[in-house]
Coordinates of C-alpha atoms in Angstrom, one line a residue:
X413 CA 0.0 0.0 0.0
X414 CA 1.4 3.7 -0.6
X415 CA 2.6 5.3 2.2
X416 CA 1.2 8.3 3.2
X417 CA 3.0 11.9 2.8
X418 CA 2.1 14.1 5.7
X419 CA 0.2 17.2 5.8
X420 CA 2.4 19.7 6.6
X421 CA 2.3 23.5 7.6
X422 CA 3.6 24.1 3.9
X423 CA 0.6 23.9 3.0
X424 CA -0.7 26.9 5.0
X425 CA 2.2 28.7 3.4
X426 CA 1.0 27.7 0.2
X427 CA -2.5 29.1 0.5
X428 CA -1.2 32.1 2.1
X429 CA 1.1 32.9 -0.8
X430 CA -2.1 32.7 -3.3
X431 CA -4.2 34.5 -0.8
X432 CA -1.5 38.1 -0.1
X433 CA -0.5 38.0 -4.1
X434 CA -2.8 38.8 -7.1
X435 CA -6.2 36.6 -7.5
X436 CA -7.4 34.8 -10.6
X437 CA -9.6 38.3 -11.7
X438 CA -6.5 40.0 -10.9
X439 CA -6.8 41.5 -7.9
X440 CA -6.1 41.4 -4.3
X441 CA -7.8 38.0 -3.8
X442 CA -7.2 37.6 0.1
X443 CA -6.7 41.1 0.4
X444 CA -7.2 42.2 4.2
X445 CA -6.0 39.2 5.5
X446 CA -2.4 40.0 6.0
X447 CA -0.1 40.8 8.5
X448 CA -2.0 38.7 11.4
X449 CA -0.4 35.6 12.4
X450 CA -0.9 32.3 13.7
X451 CA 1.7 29.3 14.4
X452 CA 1.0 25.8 12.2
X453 CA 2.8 23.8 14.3
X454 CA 1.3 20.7 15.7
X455 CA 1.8 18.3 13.0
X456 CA 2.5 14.6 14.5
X457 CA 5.2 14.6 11.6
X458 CA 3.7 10.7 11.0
X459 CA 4.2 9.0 7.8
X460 CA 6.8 9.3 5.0
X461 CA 7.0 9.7 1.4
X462 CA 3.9 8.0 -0.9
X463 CA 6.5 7.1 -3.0
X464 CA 10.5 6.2 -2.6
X465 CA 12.6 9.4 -3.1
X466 CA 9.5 11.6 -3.7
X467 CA 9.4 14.8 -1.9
X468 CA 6.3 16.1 0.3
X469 CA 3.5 16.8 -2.5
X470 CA 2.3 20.1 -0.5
X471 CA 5.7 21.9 0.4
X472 CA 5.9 24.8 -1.4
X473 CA 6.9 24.8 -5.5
X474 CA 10.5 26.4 -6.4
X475 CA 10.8 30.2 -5.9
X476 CA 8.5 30.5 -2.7
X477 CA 9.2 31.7 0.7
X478 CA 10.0 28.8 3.4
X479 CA 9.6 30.9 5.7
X480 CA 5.8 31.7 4.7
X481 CA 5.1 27.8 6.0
X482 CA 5.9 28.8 9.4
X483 CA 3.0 31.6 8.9
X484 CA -0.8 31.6 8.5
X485 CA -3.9 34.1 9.6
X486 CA -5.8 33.9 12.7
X487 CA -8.8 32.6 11.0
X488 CA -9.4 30.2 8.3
X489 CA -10.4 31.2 4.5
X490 CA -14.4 30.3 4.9
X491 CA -17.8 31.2 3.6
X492 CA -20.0 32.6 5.8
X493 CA -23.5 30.7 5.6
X494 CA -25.3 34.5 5.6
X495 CA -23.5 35.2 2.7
X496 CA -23.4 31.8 0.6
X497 CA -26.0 30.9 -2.2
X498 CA -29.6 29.7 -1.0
X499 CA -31.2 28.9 -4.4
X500 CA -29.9 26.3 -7.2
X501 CA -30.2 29.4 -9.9
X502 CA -27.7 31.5 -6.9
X503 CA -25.0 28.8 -6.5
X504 CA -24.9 28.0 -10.6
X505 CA -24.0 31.9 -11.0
X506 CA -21.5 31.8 -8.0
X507 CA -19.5 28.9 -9.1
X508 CA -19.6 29.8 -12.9
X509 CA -18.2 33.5 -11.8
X510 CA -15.5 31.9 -9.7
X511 CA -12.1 33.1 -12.2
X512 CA -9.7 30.3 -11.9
X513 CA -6.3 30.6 -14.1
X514 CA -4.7 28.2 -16.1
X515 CA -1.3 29.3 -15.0
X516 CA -2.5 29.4 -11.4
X517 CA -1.1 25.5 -11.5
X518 CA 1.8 26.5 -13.3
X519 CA 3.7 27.9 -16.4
X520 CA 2.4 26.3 -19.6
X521 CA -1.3 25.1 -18.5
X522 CA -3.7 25.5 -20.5
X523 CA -7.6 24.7 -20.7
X524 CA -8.4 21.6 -21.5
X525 CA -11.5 20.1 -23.2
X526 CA -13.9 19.6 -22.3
X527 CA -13.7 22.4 -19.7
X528 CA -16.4 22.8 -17.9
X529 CA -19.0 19.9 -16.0
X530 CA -22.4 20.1 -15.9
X531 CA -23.2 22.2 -12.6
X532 CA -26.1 20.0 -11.8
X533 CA -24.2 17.2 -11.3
X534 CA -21.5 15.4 -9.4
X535 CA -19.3 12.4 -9.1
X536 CA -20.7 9.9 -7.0
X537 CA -18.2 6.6 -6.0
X538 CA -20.6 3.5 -6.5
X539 CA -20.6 0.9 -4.4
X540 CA -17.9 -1.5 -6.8
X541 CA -15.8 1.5 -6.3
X542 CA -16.4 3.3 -9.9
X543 CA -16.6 6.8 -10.0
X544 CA -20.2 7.8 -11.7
X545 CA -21.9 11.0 -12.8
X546 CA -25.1 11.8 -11.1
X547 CA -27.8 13.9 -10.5
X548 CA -26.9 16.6 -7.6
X549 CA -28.6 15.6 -4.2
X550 CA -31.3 17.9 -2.6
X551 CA -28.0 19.0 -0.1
X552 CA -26.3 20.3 -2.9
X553 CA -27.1 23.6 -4.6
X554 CA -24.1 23.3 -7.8
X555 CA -21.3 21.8 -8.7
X556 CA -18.8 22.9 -11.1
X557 CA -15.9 20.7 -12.6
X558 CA -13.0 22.7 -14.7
X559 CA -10.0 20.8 -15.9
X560 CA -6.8 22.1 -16.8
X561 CA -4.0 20.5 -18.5
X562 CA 0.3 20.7 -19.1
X563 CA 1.0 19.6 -22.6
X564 CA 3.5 16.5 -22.8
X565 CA 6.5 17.5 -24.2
X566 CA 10.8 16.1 -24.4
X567 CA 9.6 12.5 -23.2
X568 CA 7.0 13.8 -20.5
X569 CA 3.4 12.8 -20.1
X570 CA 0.6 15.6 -19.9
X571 CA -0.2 16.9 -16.4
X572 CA -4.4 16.4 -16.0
X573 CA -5.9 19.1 -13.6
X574 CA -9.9 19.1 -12.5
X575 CA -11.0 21.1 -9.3
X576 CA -14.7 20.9 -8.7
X577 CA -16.4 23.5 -6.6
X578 CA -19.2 22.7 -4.7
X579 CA -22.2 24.8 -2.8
X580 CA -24.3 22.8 -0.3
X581 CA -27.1 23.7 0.9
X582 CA -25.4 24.3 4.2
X583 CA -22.0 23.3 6.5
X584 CA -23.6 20.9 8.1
X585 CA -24.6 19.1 4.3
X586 CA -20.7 20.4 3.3
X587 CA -19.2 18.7 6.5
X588 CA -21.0 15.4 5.5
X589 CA -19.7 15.3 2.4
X590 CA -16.1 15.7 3.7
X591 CA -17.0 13.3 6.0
X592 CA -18.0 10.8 3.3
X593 CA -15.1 12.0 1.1
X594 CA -12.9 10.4 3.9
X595 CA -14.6 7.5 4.4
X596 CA -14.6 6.6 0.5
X597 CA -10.8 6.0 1.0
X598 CA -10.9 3.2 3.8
X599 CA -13.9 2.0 1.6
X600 CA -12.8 1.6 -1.5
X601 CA -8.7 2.6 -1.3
X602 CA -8.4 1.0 -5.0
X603 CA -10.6 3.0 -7.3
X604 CA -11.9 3.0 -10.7
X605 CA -11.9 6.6 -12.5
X606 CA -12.8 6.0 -15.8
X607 CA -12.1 3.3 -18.8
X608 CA -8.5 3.7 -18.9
X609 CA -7.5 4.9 -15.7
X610 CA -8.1 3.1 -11.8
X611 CA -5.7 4.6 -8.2
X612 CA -4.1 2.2 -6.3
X613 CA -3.8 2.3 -2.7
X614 CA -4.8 5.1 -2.1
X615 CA -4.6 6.8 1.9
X616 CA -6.4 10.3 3.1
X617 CA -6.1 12.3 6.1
X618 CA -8.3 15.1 6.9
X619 CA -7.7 17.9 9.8
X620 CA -10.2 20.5 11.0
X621 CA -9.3 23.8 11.5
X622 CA -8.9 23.6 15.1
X623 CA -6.3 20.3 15.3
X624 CA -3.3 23.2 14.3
X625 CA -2.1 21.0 11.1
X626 CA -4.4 22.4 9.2
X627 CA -4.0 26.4 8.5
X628 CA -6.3 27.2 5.9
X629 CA -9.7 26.7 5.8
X630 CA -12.2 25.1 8.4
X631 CA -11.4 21.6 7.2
X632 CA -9.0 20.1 4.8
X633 CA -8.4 16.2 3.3
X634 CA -5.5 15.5 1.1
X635 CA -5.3 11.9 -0.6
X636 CA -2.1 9.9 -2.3
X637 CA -2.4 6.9 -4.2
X638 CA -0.5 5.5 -7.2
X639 CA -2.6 6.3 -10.5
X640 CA -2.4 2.9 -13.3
X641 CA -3.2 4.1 -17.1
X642 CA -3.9 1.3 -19.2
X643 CA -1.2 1.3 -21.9
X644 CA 1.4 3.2 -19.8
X645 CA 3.5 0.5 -17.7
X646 CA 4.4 1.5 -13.7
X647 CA 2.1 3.8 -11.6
X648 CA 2.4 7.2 -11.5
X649 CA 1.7 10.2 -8.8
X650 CA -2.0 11.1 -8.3
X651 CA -2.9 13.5 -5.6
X652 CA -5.9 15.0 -4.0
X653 CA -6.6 18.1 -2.7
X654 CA -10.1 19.0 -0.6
X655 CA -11.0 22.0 1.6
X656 CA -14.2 23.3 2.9
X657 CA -15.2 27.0 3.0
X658 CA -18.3 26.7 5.5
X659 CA -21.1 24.9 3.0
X660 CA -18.7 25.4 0.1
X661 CA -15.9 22.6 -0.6
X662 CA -13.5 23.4 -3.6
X663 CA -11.4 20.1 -4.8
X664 CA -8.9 19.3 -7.6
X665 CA -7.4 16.2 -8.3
X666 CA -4.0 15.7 -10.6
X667 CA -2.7 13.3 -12.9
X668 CA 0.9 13.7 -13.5
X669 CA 1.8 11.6 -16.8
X670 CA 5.0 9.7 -17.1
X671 CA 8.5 10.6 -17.7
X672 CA 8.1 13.1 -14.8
X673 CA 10.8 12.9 -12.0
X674 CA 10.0 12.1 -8.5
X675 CA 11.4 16.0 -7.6
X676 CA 8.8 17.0 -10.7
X677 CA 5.8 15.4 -9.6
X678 CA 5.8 16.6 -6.0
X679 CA 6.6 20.6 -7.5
X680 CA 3.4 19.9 -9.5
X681 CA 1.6 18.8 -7.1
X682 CA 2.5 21.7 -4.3
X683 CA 1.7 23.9 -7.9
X684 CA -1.8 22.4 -8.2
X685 CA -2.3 22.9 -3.9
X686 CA -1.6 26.7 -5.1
X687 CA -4.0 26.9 -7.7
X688 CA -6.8 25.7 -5.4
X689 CA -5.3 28.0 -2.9
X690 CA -6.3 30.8 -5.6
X691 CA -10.0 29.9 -5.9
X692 CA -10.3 29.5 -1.5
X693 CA -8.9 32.5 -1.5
X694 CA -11.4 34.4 -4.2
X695 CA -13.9 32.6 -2.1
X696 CA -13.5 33.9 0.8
X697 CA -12.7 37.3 -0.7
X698 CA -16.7 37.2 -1.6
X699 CA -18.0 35.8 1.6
X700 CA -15.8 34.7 4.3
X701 CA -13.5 36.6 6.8
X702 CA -12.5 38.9 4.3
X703 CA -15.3 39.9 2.6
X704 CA -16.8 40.0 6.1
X705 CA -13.6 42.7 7.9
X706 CA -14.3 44.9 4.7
X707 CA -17.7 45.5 5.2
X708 CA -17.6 46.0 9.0
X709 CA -13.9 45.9 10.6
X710 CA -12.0 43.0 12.3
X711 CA -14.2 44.6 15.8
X712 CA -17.1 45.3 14.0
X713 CA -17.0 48.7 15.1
X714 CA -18.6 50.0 11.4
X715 CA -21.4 47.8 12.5
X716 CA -21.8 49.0 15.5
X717 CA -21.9 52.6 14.9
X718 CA -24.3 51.6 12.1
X719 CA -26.7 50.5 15.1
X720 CA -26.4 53.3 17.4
X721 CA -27.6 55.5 14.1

């Protein structure tokens, strides 16, 4: 069985890096949120690389900041429930005006196509372990798929991207679903993705907020396994990301093809944790902490004046 790669606080540093540089649209996506501070320490520091020789998929790609690991905010990137979509026609708008960037994964992605999923459905893992489109459930508003890919090139499989969005109808629906999420990998740990492709072995870990290893958002799981192409012979690196944003989750999965070093995969991998560190970070410009301190002030003083009025 693969081993399992810990989460570590380069993660945090990750999303903190997307969230105090420019979003997808452009802009300040977690701007208001620097300059507070929080230790990440508090990881058991169990487990070991998923694969031999190959580096911690989350620490942070070439040309960041180390020391941005050892920092995070004082609150997690969120949605508030107040401020999330109620209606099915609401969420659809919300997810399809989310701005991700090809290059937010790295230099030379692209779009891929198909590009976008049909918001009113999801992927459901069946009970002989096959991933299935379906119908949304009633606790689910939308859910938007958009997949990204890196070109092959000089020997080198293509690099596959997807990162779903979800809105539920509320964090208590969103927390189930992570719930399930991490039970699907005890259950069913070899999986079946499509015709041609199935993960092997495959080992998550999920940390709310609170527990200290996770400095991002209110919950996170990450997943490792070893993806098997028919055609293509040995396994290669698949990874998967998963944080929730009060009743919003945002997920993306990647399928690094072969020819890729071991040093390789796990920079595209920490790449791809950036890019979905972009889109929690847009989030929670619109409706979470941030979105919240600009309309009223860390003390809600602005508020509170409003009142008294």
């Amino acid at each position: 069985m693969t081993e399992w790669r810990p989460v570590v606080a380069a993660v945090a540093g990750t999303l903190l890096l997307a969230g105090c540089t420019s979003g997808a649209d452009g802009g300040s996506a977690g701007e208001g949120k620097k300059g507070s501070a929080r230790s990440t320490s508090g990881s058991d520091g169990a487990g070991s690389s998923a694969s031999a020789g190959r580096a911690d998929p989350t620490a942070p790609a070439d040309g960041a900041d180390p020391s941005a690991a050892a920092v995070a905010e004082d609150e997690p990137y969120t949605m508030a429930e107040e401020l999330a979509p109620r209606t099915r026609s609401e969420a659809v708008a919300f997810v399809r005006g989310l701005t991700p960037r090809a290059d937010n994964f790295g230099s030379g992605f692209r779009k891929a196509q198909p590009y976008e999923s049909d918001p009113g459905e999801w992927a459901v893992l069946d009970e002989d372990c096959v991933w299935q489109r379906q119908p949304l459930p009633d606790t689910a508003l939308a859910s938007l798929t958009r997949r990204f890919e890196l070109p092959g090139s000089e020997g080198k499989g293509p690099v596959q991207v997807s990162m779903t969005v979800t809105v539920h109808k509320d964090t208590t629906a969103a927390r189930r679903d992570m719930a399930v999420s991490l039970e699907e990998a005890l259950r069913c740990p070899n999986q079946r993705l499509n015709a041609t492709e199935q993960v092997h072995g495959l080992y998550s870990r999920a940390d709310p907020f609170s527990e200290a290893r996770n400095g991002v958002t209110d919950d996170d799981l990450i997943e490792s396994g070893e993806l098997l192409v028919d055609g293509i012979k040995g396994a290669l690196p698949f990874d998967w990301f998963k944080y929730r944003l009060g009743p919003v989750t945002v997920a993306a999965t990647d399928r690094i093809g072969a020819g890729h070093t071991d040093e390789e995969a796990s920079r595209i991998a920490s790449q791809v944790a950036q890019g979905v560190a972009y889109t929690a970070a847009e989030i929670d410009s619109i409706g979470g902490n941030t979105a919240r301190d600009g309309a009223e002030g860390k003390d809600g003083s602005d508020d509170a004046e409003a009142r008294d009025e």
